[in-house]
CSV table of C-alpha atoms in Angstrom, one decimal:
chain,number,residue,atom,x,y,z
A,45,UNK,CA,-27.6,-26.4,32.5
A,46,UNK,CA,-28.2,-22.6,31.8
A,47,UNK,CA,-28.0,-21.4,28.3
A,48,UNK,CA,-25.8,-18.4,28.0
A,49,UNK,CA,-27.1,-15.2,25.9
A,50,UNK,CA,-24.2,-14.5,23.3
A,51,UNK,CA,-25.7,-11.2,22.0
A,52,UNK,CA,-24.8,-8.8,24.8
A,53,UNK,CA,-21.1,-9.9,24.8
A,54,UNK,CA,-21.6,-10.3,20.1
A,55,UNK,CA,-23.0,-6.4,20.5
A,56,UNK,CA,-20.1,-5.3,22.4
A,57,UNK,CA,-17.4,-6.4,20.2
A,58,UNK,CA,-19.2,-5.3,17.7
A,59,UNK,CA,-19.4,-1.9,18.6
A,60,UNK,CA,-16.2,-1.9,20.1
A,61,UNK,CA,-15.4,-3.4,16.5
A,62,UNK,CA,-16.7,-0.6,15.0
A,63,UNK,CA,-14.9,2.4,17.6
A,64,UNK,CA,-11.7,0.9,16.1
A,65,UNK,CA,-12.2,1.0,12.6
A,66,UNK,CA,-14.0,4.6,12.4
A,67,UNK,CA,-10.5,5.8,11.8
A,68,UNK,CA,-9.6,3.2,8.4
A,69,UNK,CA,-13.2,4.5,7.8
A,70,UNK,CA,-12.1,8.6,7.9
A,71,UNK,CA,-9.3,7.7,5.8
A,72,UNK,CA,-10.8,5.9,3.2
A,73,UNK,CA,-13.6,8.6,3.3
A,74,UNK,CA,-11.3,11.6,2.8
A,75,UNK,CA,-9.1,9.8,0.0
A,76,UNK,CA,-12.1,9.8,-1.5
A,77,UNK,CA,-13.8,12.6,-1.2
A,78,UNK,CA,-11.2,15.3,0.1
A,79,UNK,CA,-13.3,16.8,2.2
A,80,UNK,CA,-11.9,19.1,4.8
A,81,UNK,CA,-10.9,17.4,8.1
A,82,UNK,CA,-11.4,19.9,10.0
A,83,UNK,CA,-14.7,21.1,8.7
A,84,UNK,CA,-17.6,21.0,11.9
A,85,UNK,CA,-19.5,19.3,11.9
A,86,UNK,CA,-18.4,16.2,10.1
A,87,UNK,CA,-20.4,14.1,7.3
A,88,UNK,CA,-20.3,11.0,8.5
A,89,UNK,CA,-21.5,9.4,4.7
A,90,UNK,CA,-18.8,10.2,2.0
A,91,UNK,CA,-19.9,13.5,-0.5
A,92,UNK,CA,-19.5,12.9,-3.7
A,93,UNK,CA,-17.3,10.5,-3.3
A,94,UNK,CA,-14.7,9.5,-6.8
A,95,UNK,CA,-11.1,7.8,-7.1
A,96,UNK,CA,-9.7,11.0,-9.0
A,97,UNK,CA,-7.1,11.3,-5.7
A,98,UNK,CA,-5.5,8.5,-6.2
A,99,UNK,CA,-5.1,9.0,-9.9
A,100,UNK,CA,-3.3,12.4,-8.6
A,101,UNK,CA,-1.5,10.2,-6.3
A,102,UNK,CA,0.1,7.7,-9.1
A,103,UNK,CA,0.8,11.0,-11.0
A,104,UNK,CA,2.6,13.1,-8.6
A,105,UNK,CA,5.1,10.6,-7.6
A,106,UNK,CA,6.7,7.5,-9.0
A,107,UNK,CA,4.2,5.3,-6.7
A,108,UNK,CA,5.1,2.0,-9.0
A,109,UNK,CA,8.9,2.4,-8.2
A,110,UNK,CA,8.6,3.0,-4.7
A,111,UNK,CA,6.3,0.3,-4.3
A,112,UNK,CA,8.3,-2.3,-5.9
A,113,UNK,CA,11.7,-0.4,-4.0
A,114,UNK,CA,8.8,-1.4,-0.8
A,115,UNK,CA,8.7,-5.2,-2.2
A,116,UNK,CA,12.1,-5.9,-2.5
A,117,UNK,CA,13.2,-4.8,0.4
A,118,UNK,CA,10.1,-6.9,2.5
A,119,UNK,CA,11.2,-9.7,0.4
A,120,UNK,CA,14.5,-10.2,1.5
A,121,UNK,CA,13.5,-8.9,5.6
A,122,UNK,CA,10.9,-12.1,5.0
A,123,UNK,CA,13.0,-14.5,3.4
A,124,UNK,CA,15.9,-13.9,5.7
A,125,UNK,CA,13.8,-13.3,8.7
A,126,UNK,CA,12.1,-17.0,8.2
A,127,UNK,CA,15.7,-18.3,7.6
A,128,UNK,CA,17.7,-16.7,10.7
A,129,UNK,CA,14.9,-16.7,12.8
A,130,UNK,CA,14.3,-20.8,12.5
A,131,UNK,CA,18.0,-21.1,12.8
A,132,UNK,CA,17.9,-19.2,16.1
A,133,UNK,CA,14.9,-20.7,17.6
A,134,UNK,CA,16.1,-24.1,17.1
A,135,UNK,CA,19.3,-23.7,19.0
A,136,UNK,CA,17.4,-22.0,21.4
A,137,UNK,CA,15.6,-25.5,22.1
A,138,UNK,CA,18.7,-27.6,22.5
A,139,UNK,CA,20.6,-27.5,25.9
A,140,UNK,CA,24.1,-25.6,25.7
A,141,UNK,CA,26.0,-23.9,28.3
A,142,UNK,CA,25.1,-20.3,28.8
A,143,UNK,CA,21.7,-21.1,27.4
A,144,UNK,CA,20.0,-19.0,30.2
A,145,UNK,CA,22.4,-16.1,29.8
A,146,UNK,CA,21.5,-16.2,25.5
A,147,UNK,CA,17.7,-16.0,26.4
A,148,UNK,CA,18.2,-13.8,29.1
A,149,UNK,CA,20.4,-11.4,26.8
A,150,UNK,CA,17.6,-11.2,24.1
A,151,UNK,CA,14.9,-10.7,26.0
A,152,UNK,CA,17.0,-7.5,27.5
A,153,UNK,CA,18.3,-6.5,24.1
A,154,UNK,CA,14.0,-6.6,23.2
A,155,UNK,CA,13.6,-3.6,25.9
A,156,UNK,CA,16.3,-1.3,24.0
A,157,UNK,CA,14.3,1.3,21.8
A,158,UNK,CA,15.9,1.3,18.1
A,159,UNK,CA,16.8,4.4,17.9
A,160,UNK,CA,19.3,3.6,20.4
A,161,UNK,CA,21.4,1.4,18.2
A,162,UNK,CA,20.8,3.5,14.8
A,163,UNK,CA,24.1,5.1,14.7
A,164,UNK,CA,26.2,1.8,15.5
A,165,UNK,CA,23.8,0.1,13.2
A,166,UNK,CA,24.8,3.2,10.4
A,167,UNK,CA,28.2,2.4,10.8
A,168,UNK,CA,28.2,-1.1,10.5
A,169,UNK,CA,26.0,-0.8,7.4
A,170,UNK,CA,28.4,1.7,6.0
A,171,UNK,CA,30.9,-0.4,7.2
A,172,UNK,CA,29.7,-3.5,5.2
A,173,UNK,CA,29.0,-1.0,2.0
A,174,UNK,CA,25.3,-1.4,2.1
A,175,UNK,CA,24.4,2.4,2.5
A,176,UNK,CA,21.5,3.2,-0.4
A,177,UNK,CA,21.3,-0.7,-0.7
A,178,UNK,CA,18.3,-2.6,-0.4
A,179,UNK,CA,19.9,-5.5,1.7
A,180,UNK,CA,21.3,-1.9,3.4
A,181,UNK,CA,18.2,-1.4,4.5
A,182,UNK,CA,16.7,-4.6,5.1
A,183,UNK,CA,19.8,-5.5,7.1
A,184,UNK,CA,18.6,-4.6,10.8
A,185,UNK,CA,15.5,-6.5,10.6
A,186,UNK,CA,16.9,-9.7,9.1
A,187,UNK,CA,16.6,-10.9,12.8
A,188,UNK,CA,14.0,-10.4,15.2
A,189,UNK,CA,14.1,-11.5,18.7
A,190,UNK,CA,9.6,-11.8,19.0
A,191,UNK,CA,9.7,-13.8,16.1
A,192,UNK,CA,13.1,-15.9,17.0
A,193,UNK,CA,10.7,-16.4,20.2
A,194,UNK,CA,7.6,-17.0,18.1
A,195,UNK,CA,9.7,-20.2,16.5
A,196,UNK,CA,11.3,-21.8,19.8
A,197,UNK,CA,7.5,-21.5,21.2
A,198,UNK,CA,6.5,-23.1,17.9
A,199,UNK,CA,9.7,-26.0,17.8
A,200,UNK,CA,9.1,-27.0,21.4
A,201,UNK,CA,5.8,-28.1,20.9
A,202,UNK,CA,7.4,-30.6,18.7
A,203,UNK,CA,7.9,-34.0,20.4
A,204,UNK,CA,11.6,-34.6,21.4
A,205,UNK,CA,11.5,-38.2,19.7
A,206,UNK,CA,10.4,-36.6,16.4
A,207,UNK,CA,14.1,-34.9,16.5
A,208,UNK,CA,15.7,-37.9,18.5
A,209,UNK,CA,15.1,-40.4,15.6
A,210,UNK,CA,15.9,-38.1,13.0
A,211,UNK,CA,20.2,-37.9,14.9
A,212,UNK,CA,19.8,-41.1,15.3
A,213,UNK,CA,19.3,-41.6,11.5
A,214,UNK,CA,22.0,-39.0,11.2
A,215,UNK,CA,20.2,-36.4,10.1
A,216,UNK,CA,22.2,-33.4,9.9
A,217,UNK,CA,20.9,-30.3,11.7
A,218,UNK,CA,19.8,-27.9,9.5
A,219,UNK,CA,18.3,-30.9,7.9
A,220,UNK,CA,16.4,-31.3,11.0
A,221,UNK,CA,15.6,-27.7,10.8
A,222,UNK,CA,14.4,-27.0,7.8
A,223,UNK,CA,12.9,-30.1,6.6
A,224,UNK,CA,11.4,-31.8,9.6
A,225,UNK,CA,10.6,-29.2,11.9
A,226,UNK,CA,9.7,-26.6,9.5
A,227,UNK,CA,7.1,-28.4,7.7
A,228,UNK,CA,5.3,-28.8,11.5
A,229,UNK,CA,5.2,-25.5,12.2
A,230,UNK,CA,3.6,-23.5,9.4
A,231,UNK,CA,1.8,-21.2,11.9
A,232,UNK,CA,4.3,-20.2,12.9
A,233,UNK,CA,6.3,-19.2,9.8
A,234,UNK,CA,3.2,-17.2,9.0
A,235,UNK,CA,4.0,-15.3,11.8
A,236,UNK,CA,7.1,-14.3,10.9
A,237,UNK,CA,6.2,-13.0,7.3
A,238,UNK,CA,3.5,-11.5,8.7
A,239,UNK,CA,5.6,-9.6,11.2
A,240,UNK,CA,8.9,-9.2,9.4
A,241,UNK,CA,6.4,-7.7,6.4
A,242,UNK,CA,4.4,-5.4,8.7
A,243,UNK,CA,7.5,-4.0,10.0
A,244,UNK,CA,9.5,-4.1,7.0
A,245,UNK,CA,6.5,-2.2,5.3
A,246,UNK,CA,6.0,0.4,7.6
A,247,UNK,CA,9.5,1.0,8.6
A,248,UNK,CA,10.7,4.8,8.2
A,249,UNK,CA,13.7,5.6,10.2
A,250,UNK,CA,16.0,3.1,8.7
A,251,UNK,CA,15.5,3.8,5.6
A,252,UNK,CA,15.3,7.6,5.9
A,253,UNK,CA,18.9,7.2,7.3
A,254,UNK,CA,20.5,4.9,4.8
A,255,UNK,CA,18.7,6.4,1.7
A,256,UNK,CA,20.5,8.7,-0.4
A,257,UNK,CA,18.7,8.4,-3.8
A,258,UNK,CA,15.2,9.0,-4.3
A,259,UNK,CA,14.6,6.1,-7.0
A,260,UNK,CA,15.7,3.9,-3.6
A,261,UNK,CA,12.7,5.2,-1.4
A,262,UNK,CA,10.0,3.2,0.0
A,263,UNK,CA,6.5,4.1,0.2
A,264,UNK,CA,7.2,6.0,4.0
A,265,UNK,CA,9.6,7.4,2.6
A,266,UNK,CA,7.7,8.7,-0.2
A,267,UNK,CA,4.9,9.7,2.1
A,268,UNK,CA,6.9,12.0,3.7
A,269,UNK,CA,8.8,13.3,0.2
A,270,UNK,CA,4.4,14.0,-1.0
A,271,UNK,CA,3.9,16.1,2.1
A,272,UNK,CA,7.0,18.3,1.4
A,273,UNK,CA,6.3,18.9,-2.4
A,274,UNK,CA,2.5,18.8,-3.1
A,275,UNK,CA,0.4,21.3,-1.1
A,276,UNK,CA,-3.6,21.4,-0.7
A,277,UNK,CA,-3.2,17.3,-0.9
A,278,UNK,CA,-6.0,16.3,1.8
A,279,UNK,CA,-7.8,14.2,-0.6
A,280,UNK,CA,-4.6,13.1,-2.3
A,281,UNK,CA,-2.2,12.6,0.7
A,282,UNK,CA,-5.2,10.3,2.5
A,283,UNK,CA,-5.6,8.7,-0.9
A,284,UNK,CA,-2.0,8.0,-0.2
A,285,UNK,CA,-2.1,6.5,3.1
A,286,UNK,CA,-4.3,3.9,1.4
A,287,UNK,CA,-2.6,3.1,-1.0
A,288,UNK,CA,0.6,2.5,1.8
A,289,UNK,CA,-2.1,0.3,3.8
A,290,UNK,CA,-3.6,-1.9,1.7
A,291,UNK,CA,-0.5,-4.4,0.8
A,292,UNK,CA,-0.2,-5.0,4.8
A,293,UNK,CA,-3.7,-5.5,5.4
A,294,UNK,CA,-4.4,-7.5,2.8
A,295,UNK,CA,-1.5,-9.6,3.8
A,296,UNK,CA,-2.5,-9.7,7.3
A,297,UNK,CA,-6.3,-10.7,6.5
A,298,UNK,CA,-5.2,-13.7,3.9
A,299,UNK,CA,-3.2,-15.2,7.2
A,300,UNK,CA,-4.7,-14.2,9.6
A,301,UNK,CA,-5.6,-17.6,10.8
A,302,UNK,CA,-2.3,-18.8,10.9
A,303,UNK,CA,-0.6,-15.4,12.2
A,304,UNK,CA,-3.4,-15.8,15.8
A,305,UNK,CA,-2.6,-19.5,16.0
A,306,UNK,CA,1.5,-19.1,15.5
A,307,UNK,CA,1.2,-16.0,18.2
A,308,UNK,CA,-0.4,-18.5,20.6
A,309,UNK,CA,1.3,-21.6,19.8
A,310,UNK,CA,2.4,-22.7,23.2
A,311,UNK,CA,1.0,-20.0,25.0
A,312,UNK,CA,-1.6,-22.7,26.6
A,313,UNK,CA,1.0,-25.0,26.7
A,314,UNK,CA,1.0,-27.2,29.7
B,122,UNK,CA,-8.1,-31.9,-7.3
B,123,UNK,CA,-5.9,-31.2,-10.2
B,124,UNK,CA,-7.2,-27.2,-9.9
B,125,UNK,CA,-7.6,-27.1,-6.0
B,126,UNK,CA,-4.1,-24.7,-5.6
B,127,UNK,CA,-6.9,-22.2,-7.7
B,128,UNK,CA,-9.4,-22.0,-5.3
B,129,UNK,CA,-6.3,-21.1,-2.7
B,130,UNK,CA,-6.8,-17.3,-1.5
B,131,UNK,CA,-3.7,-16.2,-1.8
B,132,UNK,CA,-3.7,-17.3,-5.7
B,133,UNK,CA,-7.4,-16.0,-5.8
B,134,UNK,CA,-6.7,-12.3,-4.2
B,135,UNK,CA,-3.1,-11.9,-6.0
B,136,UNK,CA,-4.0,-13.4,-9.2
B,137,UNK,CA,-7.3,-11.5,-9.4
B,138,UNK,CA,-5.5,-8.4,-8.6
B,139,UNK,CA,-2.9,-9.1,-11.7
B,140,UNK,CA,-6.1,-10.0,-13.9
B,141,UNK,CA,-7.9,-6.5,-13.0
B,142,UNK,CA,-4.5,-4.5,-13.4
B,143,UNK,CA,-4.0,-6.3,-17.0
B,144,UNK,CA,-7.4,-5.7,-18.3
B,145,UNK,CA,-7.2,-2.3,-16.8
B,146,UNK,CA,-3.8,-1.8,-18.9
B,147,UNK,CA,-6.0,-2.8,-22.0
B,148,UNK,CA,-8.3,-0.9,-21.9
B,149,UNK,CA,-5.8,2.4,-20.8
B,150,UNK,CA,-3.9,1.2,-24.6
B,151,UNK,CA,-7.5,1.3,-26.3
B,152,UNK,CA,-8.2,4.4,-24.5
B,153,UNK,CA,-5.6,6.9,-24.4
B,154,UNK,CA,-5.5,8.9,-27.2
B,155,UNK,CA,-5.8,12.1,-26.0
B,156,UNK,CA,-9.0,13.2,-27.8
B,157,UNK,CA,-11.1,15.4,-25.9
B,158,UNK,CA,-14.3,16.3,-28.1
B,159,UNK,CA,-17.5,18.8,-27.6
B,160,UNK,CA,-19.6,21.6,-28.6
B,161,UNK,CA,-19.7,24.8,-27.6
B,162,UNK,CA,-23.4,26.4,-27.4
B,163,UNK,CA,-24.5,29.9,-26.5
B,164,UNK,CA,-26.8,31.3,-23.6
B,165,UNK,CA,-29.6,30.6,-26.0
B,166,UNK,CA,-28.6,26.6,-26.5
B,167,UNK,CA,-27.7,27.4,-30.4
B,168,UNK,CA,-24.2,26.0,-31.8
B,169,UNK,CA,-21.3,29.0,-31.6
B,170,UNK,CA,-18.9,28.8,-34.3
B,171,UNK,CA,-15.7,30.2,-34.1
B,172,UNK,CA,-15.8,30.3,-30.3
B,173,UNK,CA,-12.3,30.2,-28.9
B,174,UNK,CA,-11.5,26.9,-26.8
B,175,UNK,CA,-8.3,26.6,-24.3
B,176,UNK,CA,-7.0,23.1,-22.9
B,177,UNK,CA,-4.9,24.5,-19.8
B,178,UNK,CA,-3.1,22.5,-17.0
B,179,UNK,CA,-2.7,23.8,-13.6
B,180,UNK,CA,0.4,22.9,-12.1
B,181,UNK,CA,1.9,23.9,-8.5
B,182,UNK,CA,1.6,27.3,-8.8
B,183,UNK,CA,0.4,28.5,-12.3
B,184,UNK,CA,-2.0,27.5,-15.1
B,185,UNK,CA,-0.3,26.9,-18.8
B,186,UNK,CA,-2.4,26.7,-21.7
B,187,UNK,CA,-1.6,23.3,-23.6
B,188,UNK,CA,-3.8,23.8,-26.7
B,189,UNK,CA,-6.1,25.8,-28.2
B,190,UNK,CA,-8.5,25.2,-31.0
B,191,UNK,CA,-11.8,27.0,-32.9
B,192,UNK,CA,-15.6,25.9,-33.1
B,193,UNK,CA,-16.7,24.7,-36.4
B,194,UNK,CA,-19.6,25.2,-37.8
B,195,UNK,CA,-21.5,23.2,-35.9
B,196,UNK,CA,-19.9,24.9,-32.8
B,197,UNK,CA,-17.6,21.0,-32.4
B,198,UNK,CA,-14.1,21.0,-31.5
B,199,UNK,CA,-11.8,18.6,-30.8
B,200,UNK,CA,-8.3,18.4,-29.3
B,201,UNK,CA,-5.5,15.1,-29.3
B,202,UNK,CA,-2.8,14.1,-28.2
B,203,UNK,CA,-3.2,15.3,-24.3
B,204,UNK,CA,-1.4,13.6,-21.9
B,205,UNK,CA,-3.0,15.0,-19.0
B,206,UNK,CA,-5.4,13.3,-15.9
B,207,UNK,CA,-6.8,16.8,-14.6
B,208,UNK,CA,-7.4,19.5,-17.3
B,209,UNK,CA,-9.3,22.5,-17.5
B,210,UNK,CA,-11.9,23.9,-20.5
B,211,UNK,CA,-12.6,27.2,-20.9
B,212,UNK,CA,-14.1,29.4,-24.3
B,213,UNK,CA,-15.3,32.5,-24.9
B,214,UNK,CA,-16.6,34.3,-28.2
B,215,UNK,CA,-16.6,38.1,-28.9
B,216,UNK,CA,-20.0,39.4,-27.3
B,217,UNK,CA,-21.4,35.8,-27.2
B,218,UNK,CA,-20.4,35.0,-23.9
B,219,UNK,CA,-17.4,33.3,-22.0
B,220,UNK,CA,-17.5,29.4,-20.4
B,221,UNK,CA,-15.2,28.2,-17.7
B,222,UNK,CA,-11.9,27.6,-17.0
B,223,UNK,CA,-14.0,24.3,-15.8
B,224,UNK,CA,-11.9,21.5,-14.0
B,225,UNK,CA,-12.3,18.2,-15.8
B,226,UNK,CA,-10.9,14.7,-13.9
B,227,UNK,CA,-9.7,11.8,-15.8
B,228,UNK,CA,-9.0,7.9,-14.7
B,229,UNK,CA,-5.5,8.1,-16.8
B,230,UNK,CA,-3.4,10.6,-18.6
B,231,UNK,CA,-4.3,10.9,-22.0
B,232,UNK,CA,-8.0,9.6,-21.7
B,233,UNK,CA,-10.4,10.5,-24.4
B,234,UNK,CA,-13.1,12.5,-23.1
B,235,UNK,CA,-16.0,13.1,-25.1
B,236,UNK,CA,-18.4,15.6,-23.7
B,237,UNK,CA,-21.7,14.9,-23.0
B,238,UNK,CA,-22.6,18.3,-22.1
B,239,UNK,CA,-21.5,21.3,-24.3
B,240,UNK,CA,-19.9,24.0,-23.0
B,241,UNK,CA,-22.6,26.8,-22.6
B,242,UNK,CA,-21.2,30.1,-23.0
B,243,UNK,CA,-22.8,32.8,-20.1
B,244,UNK,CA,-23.8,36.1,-21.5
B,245,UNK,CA,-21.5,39.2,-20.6
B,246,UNK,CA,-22.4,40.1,-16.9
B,247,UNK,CA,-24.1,37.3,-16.1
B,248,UNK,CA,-22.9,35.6,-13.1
């Protein structure tokens, strides 16, 4: 049996590893150092390099308040994302009539851009009196269709008879749901926080449109207010950016295991 | 086994981070008095008395004085009660010389500062 050489395929993802963080890289270089960007050519190694920016940063806005306004809001998007999302994926495993159609109906309503729907979306929310609300603007990502996916992948690799003996016992559905099925399928519940926080986290649209007040803006939202009122902010604006990025990463790298393995969860199925 | 749920790395990166910020906010309430302390010296290195010292903030678009104090003997001065992160020095004496405005950064408004290097007036026409 031939031994095969890792290192040629180890040194390509490594640099290709490294091609795709040089960017994280420039932006944590110029929060730091405030360099100008477009200064030719380009020190690679940070000058001088101090944290002074994002001192200016938690100065020149109310950072704290936008980032807890950021919190809540991911909170609930999780919490009801997980909730919704498990309830939906379940029925999607049982056989009803028009089961085809349902599936066949969110995986077309997955292709329409958001910014189609904002203004029904605006009127329902105004509608339902959550305008410059947080569940106002958590309300159109309680539910995702990838992640209502991501959790029938996950339920049908649960065997049938696990389910089967728990009607038979007359166990009531949501039972079955939440504390038989659940408990299996943890991968995949770290999907959907991961996802529902990512884009909870990053989202900037929404809330632009159903924001009136500024002590209700998230951290985009802020990002965008910081450009408008504070000029020469290179250093302080990247510092910024940062500041925005770290909750998600840090999220994303503490699950990371569990957020591969619930994306592939019965993707090798079969 | 008792303490295993310690070792866990979501306890271990948020917790950590809540330990930092709370010894970080200690120190900040030990720390924040506003004192900002130093010497003035002439082009020669001697102490200046009665040199004129300015504490200024720059804000969008113009730069306001926010305190202004006199060199003792020894050419010391000493300012409290900033609350400011990014300040500016600058003092001058009659036909001694004139030093700054220079830009000074802080970690948190209202940090004492304690110079370690006096301010060194420049002779007249000197660049």
């Amino acid at each position: 049996m031939v031994k095969r050489q890792h290192w040629p395929i180890h040194l390509a993802l490594g640099i290709i590893s490294a091609l795709m963080l040089v960017p994280f890289y420039w932006v944590l270089k110029t929060s730091l150092t405030g360099e100008n960007i477009f200064v030719y050519p380009p020190a690679i190694l940070p000058q001088d390099p101090n944290p002074f920016y994002f001192v200016d940063v938690w100065y020149a806005i109310p950072f704290l308040r936008y980032l807890i306004n950021s919190v809540i809001v991911s909170v609930i998007v999780v919490v009801a994302n997980v909730f919704f999302n498990a309830m939906a994926g379940y029925a999607l495993t049982r056989d009803f009539p028009g089961k085809a159609a349902t599936i066949m109906l969110f995986l077309s309503c997955m292709m329409i851009p958001f910014q189609v729907t904002i203004i029904p979306a605006y009127l329902i929310t105004a509608k339902l009196g959550l305008l410059n609300s947080y569940f106002g603007m958590a309300l159109p990502l309680m539910s995702t269709i990838v992640c209502i996916f991501v959790f029938k992948a996950a339920f049908e690799a649960i065997p049938k008879s696990l389910v089967e003996a728990a009607r038979i016992d007359g166990v009531p559905d949501w039972m079955i749901v939440f504390r038989i099925i659940m408990p299996l399928t943890k991968p995949a519940i770290a999907t959907n926080i991961i996802l529902a926080f990512i884009w909870s986290w990053n989202s900037f649209l929404w809330p632009l449109v159903v924001v009136r007040d500024v002590d209700m803006q998230t951290l985009p939202l802020g990002l965008s207010r910081f450009l408008s009122v504070v000029e020469d902010t290179t250093g302080a604006l990247y510092a910024f950016c940062v500041m925005v990025l770290v909750p998600g990463l840090v999220i994303f790298l503490l699950a990371q295991k569990e957020f591969i393995t619930g994306l592939t969860s019965g993707a090798t199925k079969g | 086994m008792r303490w295993r749920w310690l070792r866990n790395r979501f306890v271990v990166t948020f917790g950590g981070a809540a330990l930092l910020t709370a010894v970080w906010n200690v120190y900040i309430a030990y720390h924040d008095d506003g004192i900002i302390a130093g010497q003035v010296v002439g082009p020669d290195g001697a102490a200046v008395s009665g040199a004129t010292v300015r504490l200024s903030e720059k804000t969008l678009l113009v730069s306001q004085t926010r305190g202004q104090t006199t060199t003792d003997a020894d050419g010391r001065f000493e300012f409290k009660g900033h609350r400011m992160h990014r300040l500016y020095l600058e003092a001058d004496k009659d036909g001694v010389g004139r030093y700054g405005p220079r830009e000074y950064r802080l970690y948190f408004n209202g940090e004492n500062l304690v110079l370690g290097k006096p301010l060194q007036l420049s002779a007249p026409g000197a660049s």
